[in-house]
Tab-separated table of C-alpha atoms in Angstrom:
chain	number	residue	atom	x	y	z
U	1	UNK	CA	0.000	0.000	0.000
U	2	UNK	CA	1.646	2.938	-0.813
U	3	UNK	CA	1.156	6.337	0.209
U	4	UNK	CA	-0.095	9.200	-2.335
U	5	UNK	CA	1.687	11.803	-3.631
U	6	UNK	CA	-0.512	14.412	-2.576
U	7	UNK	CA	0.120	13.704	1.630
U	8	UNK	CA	3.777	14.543	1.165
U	9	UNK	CA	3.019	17.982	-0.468
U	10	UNK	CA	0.465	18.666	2.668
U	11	UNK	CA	2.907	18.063	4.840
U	12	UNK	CA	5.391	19.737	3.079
U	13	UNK	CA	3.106	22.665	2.908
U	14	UNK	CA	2.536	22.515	6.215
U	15	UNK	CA	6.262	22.542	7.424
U	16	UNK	CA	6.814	25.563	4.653
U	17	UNK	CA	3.913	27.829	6.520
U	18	UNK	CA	5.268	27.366	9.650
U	19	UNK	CA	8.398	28.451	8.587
U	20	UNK	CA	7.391	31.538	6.697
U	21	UNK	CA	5.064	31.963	10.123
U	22	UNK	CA	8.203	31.665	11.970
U	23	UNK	CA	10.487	34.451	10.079
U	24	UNK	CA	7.763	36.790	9.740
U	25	UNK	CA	6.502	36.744	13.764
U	26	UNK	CA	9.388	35.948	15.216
U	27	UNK	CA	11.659	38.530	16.996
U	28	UNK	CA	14.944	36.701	18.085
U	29	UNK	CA	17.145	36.506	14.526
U	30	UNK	CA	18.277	32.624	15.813
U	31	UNK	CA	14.637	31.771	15.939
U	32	UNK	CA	14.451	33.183	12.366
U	33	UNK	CA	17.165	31.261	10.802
U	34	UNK	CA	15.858	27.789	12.980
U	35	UNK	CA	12.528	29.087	10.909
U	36	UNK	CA	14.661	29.224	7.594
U	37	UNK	CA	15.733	25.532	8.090
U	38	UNK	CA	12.442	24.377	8.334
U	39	UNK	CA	11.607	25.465	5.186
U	40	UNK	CA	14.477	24.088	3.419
U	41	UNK	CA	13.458	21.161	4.781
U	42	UNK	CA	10.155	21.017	3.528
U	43	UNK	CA	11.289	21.358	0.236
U	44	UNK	CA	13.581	18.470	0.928
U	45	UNK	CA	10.762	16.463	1.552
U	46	UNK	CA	9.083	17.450	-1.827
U	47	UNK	CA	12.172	16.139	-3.588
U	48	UNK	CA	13.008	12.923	-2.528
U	49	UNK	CA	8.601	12.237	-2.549
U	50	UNK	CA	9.059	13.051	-6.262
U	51	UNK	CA	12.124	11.287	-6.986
U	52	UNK	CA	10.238	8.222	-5.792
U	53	UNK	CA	7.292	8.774	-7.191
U	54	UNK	CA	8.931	9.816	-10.910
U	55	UNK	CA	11.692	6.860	-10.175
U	56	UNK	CA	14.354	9.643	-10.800
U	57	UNK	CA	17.853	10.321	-9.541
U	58	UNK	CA	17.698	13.195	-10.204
U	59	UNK	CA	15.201	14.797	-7.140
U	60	UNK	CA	18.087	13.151	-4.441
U	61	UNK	CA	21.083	14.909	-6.022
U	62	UNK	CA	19.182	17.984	-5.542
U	63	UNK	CA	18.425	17.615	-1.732
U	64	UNK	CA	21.985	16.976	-1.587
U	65	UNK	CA	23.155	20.665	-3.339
U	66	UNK	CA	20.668	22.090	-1.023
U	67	UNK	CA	22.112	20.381	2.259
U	68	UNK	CA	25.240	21.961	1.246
U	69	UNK	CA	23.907	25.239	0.650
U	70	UNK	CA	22.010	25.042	3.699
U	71	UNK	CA	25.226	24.566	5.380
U	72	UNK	CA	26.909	27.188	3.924
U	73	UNK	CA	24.357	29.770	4.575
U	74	UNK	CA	24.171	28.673	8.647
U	75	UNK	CA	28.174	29.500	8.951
U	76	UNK	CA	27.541	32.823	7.250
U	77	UNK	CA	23.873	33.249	9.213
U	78	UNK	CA	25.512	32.925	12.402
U	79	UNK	CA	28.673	34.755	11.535
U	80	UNK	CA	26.639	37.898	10.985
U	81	UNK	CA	24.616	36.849	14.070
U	82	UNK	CA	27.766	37.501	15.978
U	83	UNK	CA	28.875	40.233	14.693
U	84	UNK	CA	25.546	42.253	15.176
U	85	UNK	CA	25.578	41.105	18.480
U	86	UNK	CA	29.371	41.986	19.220
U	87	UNK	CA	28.688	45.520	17.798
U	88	UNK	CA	24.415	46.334	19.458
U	89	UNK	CA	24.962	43.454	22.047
U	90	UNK	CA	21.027	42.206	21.224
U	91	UNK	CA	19.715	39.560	18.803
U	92	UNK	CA	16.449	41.475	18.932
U	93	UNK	CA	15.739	41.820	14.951
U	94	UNK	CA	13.611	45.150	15.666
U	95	UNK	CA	16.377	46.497	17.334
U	96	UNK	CA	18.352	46.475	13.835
U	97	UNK	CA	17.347	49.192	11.988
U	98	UNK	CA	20.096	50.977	10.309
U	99	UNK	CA	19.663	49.906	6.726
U	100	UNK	CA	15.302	50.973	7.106
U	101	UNK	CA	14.379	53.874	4.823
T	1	UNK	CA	1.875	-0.490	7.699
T	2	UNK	CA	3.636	2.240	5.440
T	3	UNK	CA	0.555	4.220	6.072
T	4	UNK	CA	1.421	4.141	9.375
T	5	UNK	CA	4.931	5.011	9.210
T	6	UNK	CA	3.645	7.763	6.798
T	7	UNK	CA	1.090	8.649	9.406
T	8	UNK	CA	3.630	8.565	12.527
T	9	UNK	CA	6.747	10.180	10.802
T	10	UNK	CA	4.331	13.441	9.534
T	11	UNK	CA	2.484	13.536	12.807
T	12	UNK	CA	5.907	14.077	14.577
T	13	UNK	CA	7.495	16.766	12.011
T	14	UNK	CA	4.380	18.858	11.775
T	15	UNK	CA	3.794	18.803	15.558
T	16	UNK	CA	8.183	19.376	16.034
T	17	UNK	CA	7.981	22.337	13.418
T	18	UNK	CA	5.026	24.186	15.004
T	19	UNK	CA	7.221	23.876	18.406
T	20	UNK	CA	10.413	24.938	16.483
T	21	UNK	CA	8.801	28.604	16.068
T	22	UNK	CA	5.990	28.389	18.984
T	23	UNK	CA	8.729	27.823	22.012
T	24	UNK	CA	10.222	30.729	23.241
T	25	UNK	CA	13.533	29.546	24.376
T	26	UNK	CA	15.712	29.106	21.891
T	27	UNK	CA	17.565	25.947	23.152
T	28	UNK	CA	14.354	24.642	23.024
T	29	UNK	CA	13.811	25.460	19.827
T	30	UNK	CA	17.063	24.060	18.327
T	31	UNK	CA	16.399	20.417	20.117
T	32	UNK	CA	12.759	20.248	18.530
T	33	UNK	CA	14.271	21.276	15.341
T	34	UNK	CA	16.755	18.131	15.852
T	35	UNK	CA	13.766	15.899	16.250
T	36	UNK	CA	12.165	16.891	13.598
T	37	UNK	CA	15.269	16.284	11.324
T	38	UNK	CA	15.607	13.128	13.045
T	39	UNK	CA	12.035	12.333	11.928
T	40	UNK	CA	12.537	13.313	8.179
T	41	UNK	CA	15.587	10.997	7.800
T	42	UNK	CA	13.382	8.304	8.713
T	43	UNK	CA	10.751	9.633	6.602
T	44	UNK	CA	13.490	9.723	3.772
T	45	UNK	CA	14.291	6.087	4.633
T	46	UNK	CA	10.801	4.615	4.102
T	47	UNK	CA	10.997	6.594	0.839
T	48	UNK	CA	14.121	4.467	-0.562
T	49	UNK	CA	16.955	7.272	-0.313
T	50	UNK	CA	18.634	5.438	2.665
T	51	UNK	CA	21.912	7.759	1.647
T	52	UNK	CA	20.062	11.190	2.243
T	53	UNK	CA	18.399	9.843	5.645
T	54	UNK	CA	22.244	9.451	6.532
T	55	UNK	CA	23.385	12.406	5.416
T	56	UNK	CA	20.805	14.150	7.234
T	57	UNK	CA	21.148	13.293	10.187
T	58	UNK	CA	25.107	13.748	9.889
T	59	UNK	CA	24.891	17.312	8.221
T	60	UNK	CA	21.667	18.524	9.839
T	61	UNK	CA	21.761	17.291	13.237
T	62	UNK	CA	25.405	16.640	13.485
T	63	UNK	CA	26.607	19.741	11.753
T	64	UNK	CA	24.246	22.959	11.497
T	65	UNK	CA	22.570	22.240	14.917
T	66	UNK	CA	25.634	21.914	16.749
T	67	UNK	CA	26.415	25.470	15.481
T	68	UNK	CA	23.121	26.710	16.165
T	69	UNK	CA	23.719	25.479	19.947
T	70	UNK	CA	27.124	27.237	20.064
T	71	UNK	CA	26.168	30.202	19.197
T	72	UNK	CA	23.290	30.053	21.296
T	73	UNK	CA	25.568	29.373	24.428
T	74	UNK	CA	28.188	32.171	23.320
T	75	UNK	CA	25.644	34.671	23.088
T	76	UNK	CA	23.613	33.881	26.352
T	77	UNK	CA	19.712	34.088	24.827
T	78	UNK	CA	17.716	32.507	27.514
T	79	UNK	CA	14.121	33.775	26.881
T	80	UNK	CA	12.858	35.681	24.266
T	81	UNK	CA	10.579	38.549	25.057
T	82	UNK	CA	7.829	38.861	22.856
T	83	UNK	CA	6.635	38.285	19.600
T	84	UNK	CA	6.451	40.429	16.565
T	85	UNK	CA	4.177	43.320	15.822
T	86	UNK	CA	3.924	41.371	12.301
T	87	UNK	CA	1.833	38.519	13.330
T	88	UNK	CA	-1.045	40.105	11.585
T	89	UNK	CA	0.544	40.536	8.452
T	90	UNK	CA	2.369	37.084	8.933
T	91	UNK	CA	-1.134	35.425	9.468
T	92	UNK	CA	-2.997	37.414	6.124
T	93	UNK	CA	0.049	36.120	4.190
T	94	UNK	CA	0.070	32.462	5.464
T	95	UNK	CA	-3.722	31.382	6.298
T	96	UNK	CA	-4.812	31.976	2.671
T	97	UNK	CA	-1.955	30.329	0.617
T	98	UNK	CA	-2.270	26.839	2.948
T	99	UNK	CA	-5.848	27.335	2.372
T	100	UNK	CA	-5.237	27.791	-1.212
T	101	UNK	CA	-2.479	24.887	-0.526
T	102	UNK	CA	-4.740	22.221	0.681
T	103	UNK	CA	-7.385	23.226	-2.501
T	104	UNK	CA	-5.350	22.774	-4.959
T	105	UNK	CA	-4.215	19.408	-3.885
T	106	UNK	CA	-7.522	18.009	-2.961
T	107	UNK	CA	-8.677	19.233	-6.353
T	108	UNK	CA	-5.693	18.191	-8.216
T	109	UNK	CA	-4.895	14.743	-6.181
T	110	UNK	CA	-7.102	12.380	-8.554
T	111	UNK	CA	-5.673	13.606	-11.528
T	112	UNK	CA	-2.297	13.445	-9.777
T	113	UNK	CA	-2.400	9.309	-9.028
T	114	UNK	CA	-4.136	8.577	-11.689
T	115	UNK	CA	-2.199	10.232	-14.464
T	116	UNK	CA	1.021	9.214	-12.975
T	117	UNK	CA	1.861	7.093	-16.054
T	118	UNK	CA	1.866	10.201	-17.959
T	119	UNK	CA	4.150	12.002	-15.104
T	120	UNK	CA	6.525	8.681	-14.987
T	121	UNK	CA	9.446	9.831	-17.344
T	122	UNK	CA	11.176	7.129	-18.602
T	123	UNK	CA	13.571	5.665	-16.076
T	124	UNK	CA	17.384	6.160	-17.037
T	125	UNK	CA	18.844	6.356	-13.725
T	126	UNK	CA	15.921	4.060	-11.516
T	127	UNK	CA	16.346	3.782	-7.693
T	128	UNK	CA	18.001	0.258	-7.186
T	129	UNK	CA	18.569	-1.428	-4.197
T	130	UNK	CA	22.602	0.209	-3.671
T	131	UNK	CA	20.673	3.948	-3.422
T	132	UNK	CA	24.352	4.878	-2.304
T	133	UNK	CA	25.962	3.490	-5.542
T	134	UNK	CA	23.337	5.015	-7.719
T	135	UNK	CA	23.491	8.553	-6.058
T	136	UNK	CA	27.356	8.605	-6.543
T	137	UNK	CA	27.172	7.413	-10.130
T	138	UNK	CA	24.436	9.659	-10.850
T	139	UNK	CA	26.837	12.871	-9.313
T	140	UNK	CA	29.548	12.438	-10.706
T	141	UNK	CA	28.515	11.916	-14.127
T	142	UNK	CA	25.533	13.942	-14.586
T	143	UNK	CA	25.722	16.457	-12.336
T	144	UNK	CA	29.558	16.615	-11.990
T	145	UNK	CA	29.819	20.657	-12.525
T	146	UNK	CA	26.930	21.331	-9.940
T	147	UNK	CA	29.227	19.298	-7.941
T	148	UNK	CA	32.100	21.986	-8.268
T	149	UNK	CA	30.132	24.931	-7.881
T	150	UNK	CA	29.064	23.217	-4.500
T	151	UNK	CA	32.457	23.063	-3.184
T	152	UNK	CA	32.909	26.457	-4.517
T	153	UNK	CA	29.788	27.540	-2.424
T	154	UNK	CA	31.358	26.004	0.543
T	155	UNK	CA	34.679	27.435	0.235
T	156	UNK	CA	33.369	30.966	0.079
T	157	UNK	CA	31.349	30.853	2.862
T	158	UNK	CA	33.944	29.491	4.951
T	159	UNK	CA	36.180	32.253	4.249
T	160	UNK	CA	33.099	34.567	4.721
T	161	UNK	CA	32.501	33.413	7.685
T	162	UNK	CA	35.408	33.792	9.298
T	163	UNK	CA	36.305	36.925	7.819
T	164	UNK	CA	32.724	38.473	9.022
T	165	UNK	CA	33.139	36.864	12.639
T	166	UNK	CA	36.578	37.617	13.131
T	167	UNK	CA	38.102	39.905	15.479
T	168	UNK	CA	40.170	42.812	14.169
T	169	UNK	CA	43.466	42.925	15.085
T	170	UNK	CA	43.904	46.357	16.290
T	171	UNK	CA	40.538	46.258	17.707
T	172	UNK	CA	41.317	45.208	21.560
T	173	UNK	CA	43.718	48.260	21.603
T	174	UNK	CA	41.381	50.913	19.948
């Protein structure tokens, strides 16, 4: 019995709203990259449920590039996390407001 | 009994991701985020990619969150205070496209199983039993530039990274 198509894109959809939920409401910049994985995640899931379900390679080679990018934009992320919070001392995103109109 | 794998492994990441941006702490946070990663690896494994389940729960959990916890201990965040004055806007943008989400897929989920035959390309590189073997094959022939430009990716933002969180040298003095 296999599982249809359609459930993985719910819950991908799912996942993805809470994560766009997450960097829109949230105040603490951490929380809002945490929020950003999420939704790289759920389009992880939409891959690999349509490289199974097309029988393609293809869908798994691309979670993989996006692991790595997801990796490399965490070391940046939290680089610039750290040095906002050398330079104001608080994570608070509506604290930052130096580049609004 | 893959239903209710299916049914187990989504319960678990939708319930983990709504915690991931509901608890305040952000410790808390980061470990619910780890469970939920946990929980797509073994959602990846009962869809036949046994390499990326792996791989996710080396990169992800072993990797990214690790860093996430370090930087939450070198900064000191225990609680956060509030949160934003956006939630209104956040909710206008986000209740209508799941709504419009969920629609589309109930409408289009028929046609979607039963014109599958007409999705199913023809299978040049199909999911064996050695997923590992296949993946490999399939990345370095195929997608061998991609490849590069990923450990391009990687190398610049290790050197941005430390060149953005660095220290300057004169800086202790001044």
């Amino acid at each position: 019995m296999t599982i249809p198509i359609s459930y993985y894109l719910i819950l991908s959809a799912i996942v993805f709203f809470t994560g766009v939920m997450g960097v829109l409401i949230r105040r603490n910049i951490i929380a809002i990259l945490l929020s950003v994985e999420l939704m790289l995640n759920a389009t992880n899931i939409n891959f690999v449920a349509f490289s199974h379900h097309l029988q393609d390679l293809g869908g798994q080679v691309f979670v993989f590039f996006a692991l790595t990018v997801a990796a490399a934009e965490v070391a940046v992320g939290l680089a610039i996390i750290i040095a906002l919070h050398r330079s104001r001392s608080t994570i608070n995103v509506e604290e930052f407001n130096l580049l609004k109109w | 009994m893959s239903q209710l794998f299916f049914g187990y492994f989504a319960g678990m990441i939708a319930i983990t991701s709504i915690l991931v941006v509901a608890l305040r702490n952000p410790v808390y946070s980061a470990l619910s985020l780890l469970v939920m990663f946990f929980h797509v690896a073994g959602l990846f494994i009962t869809l036949h990619a046994e390499f990326l389940a792996a791989v996710q729960i080396i990169v992800y959990a072993g990797a990214i969150l690790v860093l996430y916890l370090f930087v939450v201990m070198i900064l000191n965040v225990t609680q956060d205070d509030r949160y934003h004055s956006q939630w209104r806007i956040a909710g206008v943008v986000c209740i209508p496209l799941f709504i419009e989400s969920i629609l589309l897929l109930s409408g289009g989920a028929g046609a979607l199983n039963t014109g599958s035959s007409s999705l199913q390309s023809e299978p040049h590189e199909a999911i064996t039993a050695n997923n590992t073997l296949a993946i490999g094959k399939t990345l370095f022939s195929t997608y061998l530039f991609p490849f590069e430009v990923a450990s391009l990716v990687l190398l610049v933002a290790m050197i941005g990274a430390i060149v953005i969180a660095k220290r300057d040298i004169g800086e202790r003095d001044a």
